[in-house]
Amino acid sequence: MRLTTFSDYGLRVLMYVGAHDDRLATIGEIAQAYDISENHLMKVVHRLAQCGYVETARGRGGGMRLARAPRDINLGEVVRRTEDRSHLVECFDPQTSGCRIAPGCTLKGLLGEAMDAFFQVLDSHSLADLLVTRPKLVKLLALPRRGATAAPSGGRAARGRQRAG
Amino acid sequence: MRLTTFSDYGLRVLMYVGAHDDRLATIGEIAQAYDISENHLMKVVHRLAQCGYVETARGRGGGMRLARAPRDINLGEVVRRTEDRSHLVECFDPQTSGCRIAPGCTLKGLLGEAMDAFFQVLDSHSLADLLVTRPKLVKLLALPRRGATAAPSGGRAARGRQRAG
DNA sequence: GTTAAGCTGTATTGTGTATACATCTTCAAC
DNA sequence: GTTGAAGATGTATACACAATACAGCTTAAC
């Protein structure tokens, strides 16, 4: 039972942006802070923007910020919208399900119940709950990358830069 | 958010065996009933045997049966023991977690809570709950395979036999 | 001793996620 | 009005891991 790192990154981005709401945050800086792929993060951010969680500004001096108050960003909704494979097991997907016992199977309902319970927890929390430790987060995110001496001035050349590993 | 089909098959095997508790069931027949890979199923069964859910008998006339009463086979436990990647996101695994904000992150706790809620539902049910529709299950499982005219007498030659597709 | 069953280990395939690459668009600063 | 820093977008590749196949062994009934 796993969530995609896509969802994971989505939540982390929201935490970052929420913790730095005094200014615009760029994809590059977030990728550097978490030491993850900038290219992948770009797609995550794009998705968050599509969903109306962040507003992005192109061009020099651009970046992103939250499009709503943290209180209004529900975590269950975020996960549901970043996790596209929403079926726990094969038989949840009517398209591909070929399980013979489906018509008499009580397992499906039970798993559905379990999944509901999972999301109910997330549904009852918002981004604001993740920001209660905000000062600590800001400090942790500001630390220099492991192994990196000083953030190289960067620019487009650094785009392909990868995890220190 | 998905379970592995390994877990899925594990649950299905238990349902099959539980529904046919009047005799031993063979891996071959179960694979045929669900139209899934016999080889893969063999490993699933092996795992179920290791966990003490089924007893297997080698040799001619062999097969498997439940090692406990359905009531004593807890579904949460089954899933936990067949699903080996038990961490929802990277930071749940102390070995590989490199997330910088972990020390100040409240997300992890929240996701843990959600996962607990998921398993709590499964924990409160046993295999017996999946067998309430037993007569129906037996009937569904006895139907001829899609596309198959008559079950070929089988034997080792048929071992590699694959889904009708 | 033959056959039907499970056991075990290894190799291969396949799928989906994650990542990289390349190029385009936008917009602010100069 | 040009430049450069940012996001947008589409495609291609890499990688992990689940799923499957294959090969040979062991066990037990007949």
PDB file of N, CA and C (backbone and C1' of nucleotides) in Angstrom, chain B residues 4-6 9 37 39-40 43 58-60 85 159 162, chain D residues 17-30:
ATOM      1  N   THR B   4      -0.924  -4.719  -3.716  1.00  0.00           N
ATOM      2  CA  THR B   4      -0.355  -5.568  -4.764  1.00  0.00           C
ATOM      3  C   THR B   4      -1.372  -6.640  -5.134  1.00  0.00           C
ATOM      4  N   THR B   5      -1.246  -7.154  -6.346  1.00  0.00           N
ATOM      5  CA  THR B   5      -2.159  -8.237  -6.696  1.00  0.00           C
ATOM      6  C   THR B   5      -1.782  -9.473  -5.896  1.00  0.00           C
ATOM      7  N   PHE B   6      -0.575  -9.464  -5.372  1.00  0.00           N
ATOM      8  CA  PHE B   6      -0.155 -10.559  -4.495  1.00  0.00           C
ATOM      9  C   PHE B   6      -1.123 -10.665  -3.310  1.00  0.00           C
ATOM     10  N   TYR B   9      -4.622 -11.717  -4.596  1.00  0.00           N
ATOM     11  CA  TYR B   9      -4.680 -13.157  -4.824  1.00  0.00           C
ATOM     12  C   TYR B   9      -4.715 -13.915  -3.497  1.00  0.00           C
ATOM     13  N   SER B  37      -2.241 -16.640 -13.173  1.00  0.00           N
ATOM     14  CA  SER B  37      -1.014 -17.428 -13.292  1.00  0.00           C
ATOM     15  C   SER B  37      -0.822 -18.438 -12.162  1.00  0.00           C
ATOM     16  N   ASN B  39       1.879 -20.123 -11.572  1.00  0.00           N
ATOM     17  CA  ASN B  39       3.196 -19.962 -10.957  1.00  0.00           C
ATOM     18  C   ASN B  39       3.189 -18.889  -9.872  1.00  0.00           C
ATOM     19  N   HIS B  40       2.526 -17.806 -10.209  1.00  0.00           N
ATOM     20  CA  HIS B  40       2.463 -16.721  -9.242  1.00  0.00           C
ATOM     21  C   HIS B  40       1.660 -17.162  -8.023  1.00  0.00           C
ATOM     22  N   LYS B  43       3.413 -19.015  -5.309  1.00  0.00           N
ATOM     23  CA  LYS B  43       4.159 -18.249  -4.306  1.00  0.00           C
ATOM     24  C   LYS B  43       3.231 -17.627  -3.279  1.00  0.00           C
ATOM     25  N   ARG B  58       1.625 -32.260   0.137  1.00  0.00           N
ATOM     26  CA  ARG B  58       2.318 -32.581  -1.101  1.00  0.00           C
ATOM     27  C   ARG B  58       1.835 -33.907  -1.657  1.00  0.00           C
ATOM     28  N   GLY B  59       2.339 -34.184  -2.848  1.00  0.00           N
ATOM     29  CA  GLY B  59       2.102 -35.499  -3.428  1.00  0.00           C
ATOM     30  C   GLY B  59       0.720 -35.663  -4.017  1.00  0.00           C
ATOM     31  N   ARG B  60       0.583 -36.756  -4.684  1.00  0.00           N
ATOM     32  CA  ARG B  60      -0.684 -37.074  -5.319  1.00  0.00           C
ATOM     33  C   ARG B  60      -1.835 -36.979  -4.322  1.00  0.00           C
ATOM     34  N   ARG B  85       5.608  -4.040   1.159  1.00  0.00           N
ATOM     35  CA  ARG B  85       5.984  -2.617   1.187  1.00  0.00           C
ATOM     36  C   ARG B  85       4.962  -1.933   2.056  1.00  0.00           C
ATOM     37  N   ARG B 159       0.884 -26.604 -16.916  1.00  0.00           N
ATOM     38  CA  ARG B 159       1.287 -25.694 -15.868  1.00  0.00           C
ATOM     39  C   ARG B 159       1.510 -24.267 -16.351  1.00  0.00           C
ATOM     40  N   GLN B 162      -1.807 -20.039 -19.640  1.00  0.00           N
ATOM     41  CA  GLN B 162      -2.007 -18.656 -19.257  1.00  0.00           C
ATOM     42  C   GLN B 162      -3.441 -18.177 -19.464  1.00  0.00           C
TER      43      GLN B 162
ATOM     44  P    DC D  17      12.252  -0.822  -5.583  1.00  0.00           P
ATOM     45  O5'  DC D  17      10.983  -1.711  -5.920  1.00  0.00           O
ATOM     46  C5'  DC D  17       9.804  -1.084  -6.417  1.00  0.00           C
ATOM     47  C4'  DC D  17       8.959  -2.098  -7.115  1.00  0.00           C
ATOM     48  C3'  DC D  17       8.985  -3.489  -6.466  1.00  0.00           C
ATOM     49  O3'  DC D  17       7.650  -3.946  -6.465  1.00  0.00           O
ATOM     50  C1'  DC D  17       9.377  -3.678  -8.744  1.00  0.00           C
ATOM     51  P    DA D  18       7.144  -4.836  -5.245  1.00  0.00           P
ATOM     52  O5'  DA D  18       5.755  -5.323  -5.844  1.00  0.00           O
ATOM     53  C5'  DA D  18       5.024  -4.405  -6.616  1.00  0.00           C
ATOM     54  C4'  DA D  18       4.532  -5.063  -7.879  1.00  0.00           C
ATOM     55  C3'  DA D  18       3.890  -6.425  -7.647  1.00  0.00           C
ATOM     56  O3'  DA D  18       2.643  -6.413  -8.299  1.00  0.00           O
ATOM     57  C1'  DA D  18       5.553  -6.572  -9.357  1.00  0.00           C
ATOM     58  P    DA D  19       1.699  -7.671  -8.079  1.00  0.00           P
ATOM     59  O5'  DA D  19       1.999  -8.524  -9.384  1.00  0.00           O
ATOM     60  C5'  DA D  19       1.842  -7.907 -10.652  1.00  0.00           C
ATOM     61  C4'  DA D  19       2.330  -8.826 -11.729  1.00  0.00           C
ATOM     62  C3'  DA D  19       1.787 -10.256 -11.655  1.00  0.00           C
ATOM     63  O3'  DA D  19       1.107 -10.491 -12.872  1.00  0.00           O
ATOM     64  C1'  DA D  19       4.133 -10.232 -12.046  1.00  0.00           C
ATOM     65  P    DT D  20       0.381 -11.897 -13.087  1.00  0.00           P
ATOM     66  O5'  DT D  20       1.514 -12.734 -13.804  1.00  0.00           O
ATOM     67  C5'  DT D  20       1.998 -12.277 -15.067  1.00  0.00           C
ATOM     68  C4'  DT D  20       3.175 -13.100 -15.474  1.00  0.00           C
ATOM     69  C3'  DT D  20       2.916 -14.602 -15.532  1.00  0.00           C
ATOM     70  O3'  DT D  20       2.799 -14.943 -16.903  1.00  0.00           O
ATOM     71  C1'  DT D  20       5.080 -14.071 -14.698  1.00  0.00           C
ATOM     72  P    DA D  21       2.556 -16.469 -17.281  1.00  0.00           P
ATOM     73  O5'  DA D  21       4.062 -16.963 -17.451  1.00  0.00           O
ATOM     74  C5'  DA D  21       4.907 -16.241 -18.328  1.00  0.00           C
ATOM     75  C4'  DA D  21       6.271 -16.892 -18.363  1.00  0.00           C
ATOM     76  C3'  DA D  21       6.250 -18.399 -18.611  1.00  0.00           C
ATOM     77  O3'  DA D  21       7.184 -18.655 -19.635  1.00  0.00           O
ATOM     78  C1'  DA D  21       7.556 -17.881 -16.700  1.00  0.00           C
ATOM     79  P    DC D  22       7.275 -20.079 -20.320  1.00  0.00           P
ATOM     80  O5'  DC D  22       8.527 -20.723 -19.584  1.00  0.00           O
ATOM     81  C5'  DC D  22       9.710 -19.941 -19.462  1.00  0.00           C
ATOM     82  C4'  DC D  22      10.753 -20.687 -18.652  1.00  0.00           C
ATOM     83  C3'  DC D  22      10.727 -22.205 -18.814  1.00  0.00           C
ATOM     84  O3'  DC D  22      12.038 -22.611 -19.137  1.00  0.00           O
ATOM     85  C1'  DC D  22      10.804 -21.607 -16.538  1.00  0.00           C
ATOM     86  P    DA D  23      12.280 -24.109 -19.675  1.00  0.00           P
ATOM     87  O5'  DA D  23      13.082 -24.717 -18.448  1.00  0.00           O
ATOM     88  C5'  DA D  23      14.076 -23.914 -17.806  1.00  0.00           C
ATOM     89  C4'  DA D  23      14.563 -24.646 -16.576  1.00  0.00           C
ATOM     90  C3'  DA D  23      14.468 -26.165 -16.696  1.00  0.00           C
ATOM     91  O3'  DA D  23      15.670 -26.741 -16.212  1.00  0.00           O
ATOM     92  C1'  DA D  23      13.367 -25.447 -14.756  1.00  0.00           C
ATOM     93  P    DG D  24      15.994 -28.295 -16.567  1.00  0.00           P
ATOM     94  O5'  DG D  24      15.999 -28.915 -15.112  1.00  0.00           O
ATOM     95  C5'  DG D  24      16.790 -28.276 -14.112  1.00  0.00           C
ATOM     96  C4'  DG D  24      16.191 -28.541 -12.774  1.00  0.00           C
ATOM     97  C3'  DG D  24      16.008 -30.033 -12.454  1.00  0.00           C
ATOM     98  O3'  DG D  24      16.757 -30.326 -11.297  1.00  0.00           O
ATOM     99  C1'  DG D  24      14.169 -28.753 -11.778  1.00  0.00           C
ATOM    100  P    DC D  25      16.970 -31.860 -10.836  1.00  0.00           P
ATOM    101  O5'  DC D  25      16.373 -31.855  -9.355  1.00  0.00           O
ATOM    102  C5'  DC D  25      16.767 -30.823  -8.457  1.00  0.00           C
ATOM    103  C4'  DC D  25      15.737 -30.737  -7.345  1.00  0.00           C
ATOM    104  C3'  DC D  25      15.427 -32.078  -6.697  1.00  0.00           C
ATOM    105  O3'  DC D  25      15.932 -32.115  -5.367  1.00  0.00           O
ATOM    106  C1'  DC D  25      13.447 -30.821  -7.159  1.00  0.00           C
ATOM    107  P    DT D  26      15.820 -33.501  -4.551  1.00  0.00           P
ATOM    108  O5'  DT D  26      14.395 -33.367  -3.859  1.00  0.00           O
ATOM    109  C5'  DT D  26      14.127 -32.245  -3.013  1.00  0.00           C
ATOM    110  C4'  DT D  26      12.725 -32.411  -2.455  1.00  0.00           C
ATOM    111  C3'  DT D  26      12.471 -33.763  -1.793  1.00  0.00           C
ATOM    112  O3'  DT D  26      11.892 -33.520  -0.531  1.00  0.00           O
ATOM    113  C1'  DT D  26      10.801 -33.316  -3.403  1.00  0.00           C
ATOM    114  P    DT D  27      11.733 -34.727   0.492  1.00  0.00           P
ATOM    115  O5'  DT D  27      10.204 -35.113   0.297  1.00  0.00           O
ATOM    116  C5'  DT D  27       9.209 -34.148   0.622  1.00  0.00           C
ATOM    117  C4'  DT D  27       7.859 -34.653   0.162  1.00  0.00           C
ATOM    118  C3'  DT D  27       7.494 -36.034   0.714  1.00  0.00           C
ATOM    119  O3'  DT D  27       6.328 -35.880   1.484  1.00  0.00           O
ATOM    120  C1'  DT D  27       7.012 -35.854  -1.602  1.00  0.00           C
ATOM    121  P    DA D  28       5.889 -36.996   2.504  1.00  0.00           P
ATOM    122  O5'  DA D  28       4.746 -37.711   1.662  1.00  0.00           O
ATOM    123  C5'  DA D  28       3.570 -36.986   1.351  1.00  0.00           C
ATOM    124  C4'  DA D  28       2.769 -37.738   0.326  1.00  0.00           C
ATOM    125  C3'  DA D  28       2.445 -39.179   0.721  1.00  0.00           C
ATOM    126  O3'  DA D  28       1.085 -39.398   0.442  1.00  0.00           O
ATOM    127  C1'  DA D  28       3.359 -39.137  -1.431  1.00  0.00           C
ATOM    128  P    DA D  29       0.242 -40.454   1.258  1.00  0.00           P
ATOM    129  O5'  DA D  29      -0.691 -41.026   0.094  1.00  0.00           O
ATOM    130  C5'  DA D  29      -1.531 -40.124  -0.608  1.00  0.00           C
ATOM    131  C4'  DA D  29      -1.810 -40.667  -1.992  1.00  0.00           C
ATOM    132  C3'  DA D  29      -2.415 -42.073  -2.004  1.00  0.00           C
ATOM    133  O3'  DA D  29      -3.533 -42.072  -2.862  1.00  0.00           O
ATOM    134  C1'  DA D  29      -0.482 -41.984  -3.397  1.00  0.00           C
ATOM    135  P    DC D  30      -4.654 -43.159  -2.761  1.00  0.00           P
ATOM    136  O5'  DC D  30      -4.351 -44.118  -3.984  1.00  0.00           O
ATOM    137  C5'  DC D  30      -4.353 -43.581  -5.313  1.00  0.00           C
ATOM    138  C4'  DC D  30      -3.558 -44.470  -6.226  1.00  0.00           C
ATOM    139  C3'  DC D  30      -3.897 -45.954  -6.078  1.00  0.00           C
ATOM    140  O3'  DC D  30      -4.754 -46.349  -7.159  1.00  0.00           O
ATOM    141  C1'  DC D  30      -1.556 -45.550  -6.404  1.00  0.00           C
TER     142       DC D  30
END
